[in-house]
Amino acid sequence: VKEAVLPFKRFRTYDGLVVDSLLGPEMRSTGEVMGIDKDFQKAFSKSQSAAGSALPKPGATVFISVADRDKRLVVLPALRLSELGYRLLATKGTQVVLARNGIESEAVLKKSQGDIGETIVDLINSGKVDMIVNTPSGSSARADGYEIRAASIAADKPIFTTISALSAAVGAISSGFDRFEVKTLQEYEADRQVG
């Protein structure tokens, strides 16, 4: 699995904030890393770790906020995370869908709702969130999504902006956190020639 390494932390707004992690035409990869293993899940986990976004272990806190188009699709990955022992936080709309499907999560406020309590951005900035899932849409969601993604980049937390990437991450997490077996490319080639 190849993973692009993008220099989001190098790009800042005039106010000094990290730029949005959604890719635009001006973004260029500063390189890429590769995870190789016997199965996709372990290779994906290796690629995330090598790119600086190691997946959190069970017991960690995962925030989920998805666009309406993704609400049905997030149910199975969220259920699996819950079964594996992750604490789930969600925005109100996502939390309602999770609860309707028997998945326990805690509702948290968006940045735009922050005048009445601690927001998800506050939680990310204070280190209380270990992984972020955010697939925004619409103008207010776009502004909230920007704040969430910028906070996750600044806090060096893994963030997934598509359900397919989340599903790959959940598969990698499900495969376990055994120590990675490390081989050189030459060793992989030698194994391939023999087998």
PDB file of C-alpha atoms in Angstrom:
ATOM      1  CA  VAL A   1       0.000   0.000   0.000  1.00  0.00           C
ATOM      2  CA  LYS A   2       1.434   3.364  -1.016  1.00  0.00           C
ATOM      3  CA  GLU A   3       0.516   6.453   0.990  1.00  0.00           C
ATOM      4  CA  ALA A   4       1.242  10.008  -0.070  1.00  0.00           C
ATOM      5  CA  VAL A   5       3.003  12.256   2.398  1.00  0.00           C
ATOM      6  CA  LEU A   6       1.562  15.738   2.120  1.00  0.00           C
ATOM      7  CA  PRO A   7       3.113  18.782   3.827  1.00  0.00           C
ATOM      8  CA  PHE A   8      -0.075  20.221   5.364  1.00  0.00           C
ATOM      9  CA  LYS A   9       1.778  21.511   8.420  1.00  0.00           C
ATOM     10  CA  ARG A  10       4.087  23.560   6.208  1.00  0.00           C
ATOM     11  CA  PHE A  11       1.178  25.512   4.738  1.00  0.00           C
ATOM     12  CA  ARG A  12      -0.501  27.999   7.047  1.00  0.00           C
ATOM     13  CA  THR A  13      -3.102  30.725   6.725  1.00  0.00           C
ATOM     14  CA  TYR A  14      -2.282  34.381   7.422  1.00  0.00           C
ATOM     15  CA  ASP A  15      -3.526  33.790  10.981  1.00  0.00           C
ATOM     16  CA  GLY A  16      -1.029  30.944  11.426  1.00  0.00           C
ATOM     17  CA  LEU A  17      -3.579  28.119  11.229  1.00  0.00           C
ATOM     18  CA  VAL A  18      -2.805  24.875   9.418  1.00  0.00           C
ATOM     19  CA  VAL A  19      -4.480  24.712   5.990  1.00  0.00           C
ATOM     20  CA  ASP A  20      -7.355  22.383   5.199  1.00  0.00           C
ATOM     21  CA  SER A  21      -6.349  18.781   4.533  1.00  0.00           C
ATOM     22  CA  LEU A  22      -8.751  18.421   1.615  1.00  0.00           C
ATOM     23  CA  LEU A  23      -6.646  18.235  -1.503  1.00  0.00           C
ATOM     24  CA  GLY A  24      -6.720  21.037  -4.000  1.00  0.00           C
ATOM     25  CA  PRO A  25      -4.964  21.392  -7.361  1.00  0.00           C
ATOM     26  CA  GLU A  26      -2.058  23.262  -5.768  1.00  0.00           C
ATOM     27  CA  MET A  27      -1.205  20.424  -3.375  1.00  0.00           C
ATOM     28  CA  ARG A  28       1.708  18.204  -4.241  1.00  0.00           C
ATOM     29  CA  SER A  29       2.974  15.187  -2.439  1.00  0.00           C
ATOM     30  CA  THR A  30       6.395  15.633  -0.854  1.00  0.00           C
ATOM     31  CA  GLY A  31       6.898  11.942  -1.215  1.00  0.00           C
ATOM     32  CA  GLU A  32       5.248   8.684  -0.515  1.00  0.00           C
ATOM     33  CA  VAL A  33       5.761   5.739   1.742  1.00  0.00           C
ATOM     34  CA  MET A  34       4.923   2.098   1.205  1.00  0.00           C
ATOM     35  CA  GLY A  35       3.683  -0.635   3.470  1.00  0.00           C
ATOM     36  CA  ILE A  36       4.266  -4.228   2.328  1.00  0.00           C
ATOM     37  CA  ASP A  37       2.931  -7.299   4.092  1.00  0.00           C
ATOM     38  CA  LYS A  38       1.185 -10.617   3.483  1.00  0.00           C
ATOM     39  CA  ASP A  39      -2.279  -9.033   3.571  1.00  0.00           C
ATOM     40  CA  PHE A  40      -3.837  -5.662   2.767  1.00  0.00           C
ATOM     41  CA  GLN A  41      -4.757  -4.853   6.357  1.00  0.00           C
ATOM     42  CA  LYS A  42      -1.229  -5.123   7.729  1.00  0.00           C
ATOM     43  CA  ALA A  43       0.207  -3.345   4.674  1.00  0.00           C
ATOM     44  CA  PHE A  44      -2.296  -0.496   5.184  1.00  0.00           C
ATOM     45  CA  SER A  45      -1.364  -0.225   8.860  1.00  0.00           C
ATOM     46  CA  LYS A  46       2.327  -0.071   7.963  1.00  0.00           C
ATOM     47  CA  SER A  47       1.701   2.641   5.361  1.00  0.00           C
ATOM     48  CA  GLN A  48      -0.201   4.794   7.874  1.00  0.00           C
ATOM     49  CA  SER A  49       2.511   4.401  10.478  1.00  0.00           C
ATOM     50  CA  ALA A  50       5.237   5.266   7.970  1.00  0.00           C
ATOM     51  CA  ALA A  51       3.312   8.381   6.864  1.00  0.00           C
ATOM     52  CA  GLY A  52       3.146   9.578  10.474  1.00  0.00           C
ATOM     53  CA  SER A  53      -0.516   8.691  11.088  1.00  0.00           C
ATOM     54  CA  ALA A  54      -0.261   5.484  13.104  1.00  0.00           C
ATOM     55  CA  LEU A  55      -3.660   3.990  13.871  1.00  0.00           C
ATOM     56  CA  PRO A  56      -4.729   4.230  17.519  1.00  0.00           C
ATOM     57  CA  LYS A  57      -5.098   1.108  19.634  1.00  0.00           C
ATOM     58  CA  PRO A  58      -8.348  -0.090  21.258  1.00  0.00           C
ATOM     59  CA  GLY A  59      -9.470   2.132  24.103  1.00  0.00           C
ATOM     60  CA  ALA A  60      -8.708   5.251  22.115  1.00  0.00           C
ATOM     61  CA  THR A  61     -11.312   7.898  21.254  1.00  0.00           C
ATOM     62  CA  VAL A  62     -12.601   8.239  17.685  1.00  0.00           C
ATOM     63  CA  PHE A  63     -14.648  11.217  16.470  1.00  0.00           C
ATOM     64  CA  ILE A  64     -17.104  10.630  13.620  1.00  0.00           C
ATOM     65  CA  SER A  65     -18.925  13.311  11.632  1.00  0.00           C
ATOM     66  CA  VAL A  66     -20.198  12.320   8.211  1.00  0.00           C
ATOM     67  CA  ALA A  67     -22.270  13.952   5.497  1.00  0.00           C
ATOM     68  CA  ASP A  68     -25.844  12.742   5.033  1.00  0.00           C
ATOM     69  CA  ARG A  69     -24.777  10.758   1.954  1.00  0.00           C
ATOM     70  CA  ASP A  70     -22.369   8.719   4.150  1.00  0.00           C
ATOM     71  CA  LYS A  71     -24.547   8.127   7.216  1.00  0.00           C
ATOM     72  CA  ARG A  72     -25.716   4.630   6.189  1.00  0.00           C
ATOM     73  CA  LEU A  73     -22.220   3.681   5.069  1.00  0.00           C
ATOM     74  CA  VAL A  74     -20.553   4.629   8.368  1.00  0.00           C
ATOM     75  CA  VAL A  75     -22.681   2.245  10.452  1.00  0.00           C
ATOM     76  CA  LEU A  76     -20.630  -0.935   9.894  1.00  0.00           C
ATOM     77  CA  PRO A  77     -17.171   0.645  10.414  1.00  0.00           C
ATOM     78  CA  ALA A  78     -18.466   2.451  13.529  1.00  0.00           C
ATOM     79  CA  LEU A  79     -19.987  -0.765  14.868  1.00  0.00           C
ATOM     80  CA  ARG A  80     -16.680  -2.582  14.387  1.00  0.00           C
ATOM     81  CA  LEU A  81     -14.759   0.191  16.161  1.00  0.00           C
ATOM     82  CA  SER A  82     -17.225   0.002  19.053  1.00  0.00           C
ATOM     83  CA  GLU A  83     -16.873  -3.803  19.209  1.00  0.00           C
ATOM     84  CA  LEU A  84     -13.085  -3.427  19.306  1.00  0.00           C
ATOM     85  CA  GLY A  85     -13.293  -1.171  22.372  1.00  0.00           C
ATOM     86  CA  TYR A  86     -12.998   2.327  20.931  1.00  0.00           C
ATOM     87  CA  ARG A  87     -14.881   5.217  22.524  1.00  0.00           C
ATOM     88  CA  LEU A  88     -16.962   6.977  19.871  1.00  0.00           C
ATOM     89  CA  LEU A  89     -17.795  10.668  19.744  1.00  0.00           C
ATOM     90  CA  ALA A  90     -20.084  12.046  17.031  1.00  0.00           C
ATOM     91  CA  THR A  91     -21.880  15.164  15.949  1.00  0.00           C
ATOM     92  CA  LYS A  92     -25.597  15.157  16.705  1.00  0.00           C
ATOM     93  CA  GLY A  93     -26.788  14.006  13.252  1.00  0.00           C
ATOM     94  CA  THR A  94     -24.247  11.194  13.071  1.00  0.00           C
ATOM     95  CA  GLN A  95     -24.879  10.224  16.698  1.00  0.00           C
ATOM     96  CA  VAL A  96     -28.622   9.827  15.992  1.00  0.00           C
ATOM     97  CA  VAL A  97     -27.877   7.416  13.125  1.00  0.00           C
ATOM     98  CA  LEU A  98     -25.424   5.426  15.239  1.00  0.00           C
ATOM     99  CA  ALA A  99     -27.903   5.205  18.141  1.00  0.00           C
ATOM    100  CA  ARG A 100     -30.664   4.086  15.764  1.00  0.00           C
ATOM    101  CA  ASN A 101     -28.378   1.184  14.826  1.00  0.00           C
ATOM    102  CA  GLY A 102     -27.543   0.259  18.417  1.00  0.00           C
ATOM    103  CA  ILE A 103     -24.080   1.857  18.474  1.00  0.00           C
ATOM    104  CA  GLU A 104     -23.206   3.810  21.581  1.00  0.00           C
ATOM    105  CA  SER A 105     -21.566   7.195  21.041  1.00  0.00           C
ATOM    106  CA  GLU A 106     -21.408  10.542  22.780  1.00  0.00           C
ATOM    107  CA  ALA A 107     -22.704  13.658  21.030  1.00  0.00           C
ATOM    108  CA  VAL A 108     -20.252  16.571  20.826  1.00  0.00           C
ATOM    109  CA  LEU A 109     -20.654  20.112  19.582  1.00  0.00           C
ATOM    110  CA  LYS A 110     -19.344  21.468  16.300  1.00  0.00           C
ATOM    111  CA  LYS A 111     -17.200  24.607  16.333  1.00  0.00           C
ATOM    112  CA  SER A 112     -20.181  26.639  15.078  1.00  0.00           C
ATOM    113  CA  GLN A 113     -22.133  25.527  18.195  1.00  0.00           C
ATOM    114  CA  GLY A 114     -19.298  26.385  20.585  1.00  0.00           C
ATOM    115  CA  ASP A 115     -20.957  29.206  22.469  1.00  0.00           C
ATOM    116  CA  ILE A 116     -22.672  26.617  24.702  1.00  0.00           C
ATOM    117  CA  GLY A 117     -19.809  24.296  25.673  1.00  0.00           C
ATOM    118  CA  GLU A 118     -16.667  22.400  24.688  1.00  0.00           C
ATOM    119  CA  THR A 119     -16.503  21.640  20.945  1.00  0.00           C
ATOM    120  CA  ILE A 120     -14.861  18.852  18.985  1.00  0.00           C
ATOM    121  CA  VAL A 121     -12.083  21.265  17.979  1.00  0.00           C
ATOM    122  CA  ASP A 122     -11.450  21.964  21.686  1.00  0.00           C
ATOM    123  CA  LEU A 123     -11.296  18.208  22.357  1.00  0.00           C
ATOM    124  CA  ILE A 124      -8.867  17.597  19.466  1.00  0.00           C
ATOM    125  CA  ASN A 125      -6.668  20.526  20.523  1.00  0.00           C
ATOM    126  CA  SER A 126      -6.541  19.233  24.120  1.00  0.00           C
ATOM    127  CA  GLY A 127      -5.466  15.740  22.989  1.00  0.00           C
ATOM    128  CA  LYS A 128      -8.709  13.973  23.951  1.00  0.00           C
ATOM    129  CA  VAL A 129      -9.373  12.587  20.447  1.00  0.00           C
ATOM    130  CA  ASP A 130      -7.095   9.997  18.814  1.00  0.00           C
ATOM    131  CA  MET A 131      -8.631   9.561  15.336  1.00  0.00           C
ATOM    132  CA  ILE A 132     -10.983  11.682  13.254  1.00  0.00           C
ATOM    133  CA  VAL A 133     -13.512  10.732  10.568  1.00  0.00           C
ATOM    134  CA  ASN A 134     -14.936  13.745   8.722  1.00  0.00           C
ATOM    135  CA  THR A 135     -16.819  13.743   5.406  1.00  0.00           C
ATOM    136  CA  PRO A 136     -18.415  17.210   5.311  1.00  0.00           C
ATOM    137  CA  SER A 137     -20.848  18.823   2.882  1.00  0.00           C
ATOM    138  CA  GLY A 138     -22.738  22.109   2.770  1.00  0.00           C
ATOM    139  CA  SER A 139     -21.467  25.564   3.705  1.00  0.00           C
ATOM    140  CA  SER A 140     -21.710  25.431   7.524  1.00  0.00           C
ATOM    141  CA  ALA A 141     -20.465  21.840   7.556  1.00  0.00           C
ATOM    142  CA  ARG A 142     -17.615  22.917   5.284  1.00  0.00           C
ATOM    143  CA  ALA A 143     -16.546  25.613   7.774  1.00  0.00           C
ATOM    144  CA  ASP A 144     -16.844  23.203  10.711  1.00  0.00           C
ATOM    145  CA  GLY A 145     -15.044  20.510   8.692  1.00  0.00           C
ATOM    146  CA  TYR A 146     -12.180  22.894   7.945  1.00  0.00           C
ATOM    147  CA  GLU A 147     -11.733  23.604  11.667  1.00  0.00           C
ATOM    148  CA  ILE A 148     -11.862  19.884  12.511  1.00  0.00           C
ATOM    149  CA  ARG A 149      -9.372  18.887   9.804  1.00  0.00           C
ATOM    150  CA  ALA A 150      -6.987  21.760  10.632  1.00  0.00           C
ATOM    151  CA  ALA A 151      -7.055  20.805  14.326  1.00  0.00           C
ATOM    152  CA  SER A 152      -6.380  17.140  13.505  1.00  0.00           C
ATOM    153  CA  ILE A 153      -3.387  18.050  11.312  1.00  0.00           C
ATOM    154  CA  ALA A 154      -2.009  20.397  13.992  1.00  0.00           C
ATOM    155  CA  ALA A 155      -2.439  17.651  16.625  1.00  0.00           C
ATOM    156  CA  ASP A 156      -0.847  14.953  14.390  1.00  0.00           C
ATOM    157  CA  LYS A 157      -3.934  12.726  14.600  1.00  0.00           C
ATOM    158  CA  PRO A 158      -4.984  10.377  11.783  1.00  0.00           C
ATOM    159  CA  ILE A 159      -7.941  11.727   9.823  1.00  0.00           C
ATOM    160  CA  PHE A 160     -10.090   9.954   7.256  1.00  0.00           C
ATOM    161  CA  THR A 161     -12.251  11.975   4.869  1.00  0.00           C
ATOM    162  CA  THR A 162     -13.839   9.092   2.956  1.00  0.00           C
ATOM    163  CA  ILE A 163     -15.729   6.000   4.079  1.00  0.00           C
ATOM    164  CA  SER A 164     -13.483   3.776   1.950  1.00  0.00           C
ATOM    165  CA  ALA A 165     -10.378   5.044   3.789  1.00  0.00           C
ATOM    166  CA  LEU A 166     -12.156   4.551   7.122  1.00  0.00           C
ATOM    167  CA  SER A 167     -13.082   0.992   6.125  1.00  0.00           C
ATOM    168  CA  ALA A 168      -9.451   0.268   5.242  1.00  0.00           C
ATOM    169  CA  ALA A 169      -8.347   1.677   8.607  1.00  0.00           C
ATOM    170  CA  VAL A 170     -10.927  -0.407  10.490  1.00  0.00           C
ATOM    171  CA  GLY A 171      -9.757  -3.514   8.610  1.00  0.00           C
ATOM    172  CA  ALA A 172      -6.172  -2.739   9.582  1.00  0.00           C
ATOM    173  CA  ILE A 173      -7.164  -2.174  13.203  1.00  0.00           C
ATOM    174  CA  SER A 174      -9.146  -5.440  13.201  1.00  0.00           C
ATOM    175  CA  SER A 175      -6.071  -7.360  12.041  1.00  0.00           C
ATOM    176  CA  GLY A 176      -4.337  -6.506  15.303  1.00  0.00           C
ATOM    177  CA  PHE A 177      -1.340  -4.599  16.489  1.00  0.00           C
ATOM    178  CA  ASP A 178       1.345  -7.246  16.382  1.00  0.00           C
ATOM    179  CA  ARG A 179       4.870  -6.033  15.912  1.00  0.00           C
ATOM    180  CA  PHE A 180       5.543  -5.293  12.269  1.00  0.00           C
ATOM    181  CA  GLU A 181       7.741  -7.742  10.441  1.00  0.00           C
ATOM    182  CA  VAL A 182      10.287  -5.681   8.537  1.00  0.00           C
ATOM    183  CA  LYS A 183      12.017  -6.922   5.397  1.00  0.00           C
ATOM    184  CA  THR A 184      14.000  -5.214   2.694  1.00  0.00           C
ATOM    185  CA  LEU A 185      12.682  -5.105  -0.861  1.00  0.00           C
ATOM    186  CA  GLN A 186      15.504  -7.470  -1.788  1.00  0.00           C
ATOM    187  CA  GLU A 187      14.242 -10.014   0.774  1.00  0.00           C
ATOM    188  CA  TYR A 188      10.716  -9.761  -0.621  1.00  0.00           C
ATOM    189  CA  GLU A 189      12.080 -10.326  -4.120  1.00  0.00           C
ATOM    190  CA  ALA A 190      14.118 -13.336  -2.981  1.00  0.00           C
ATOM    191  CA  ASP A 191      10.994 -14.814  -1.307  1.00  0.00           C
ATOM    192  CA  ARG A 192       9.016 -14.222  -4.502  1.00  0.00           C
ATOM    193  CA  GLN A 193      11.649 -15.993  -6.612  1.00  0.00           C
ATOM    194  CA  VAL A 194      11.612 -19.041  -4.304  1.00  0.00           C
ATOM    195  CA  GLY A 195       7.841 -19.250  -3.805  1.00  0.00           C
TER     196      GLY A 195
END
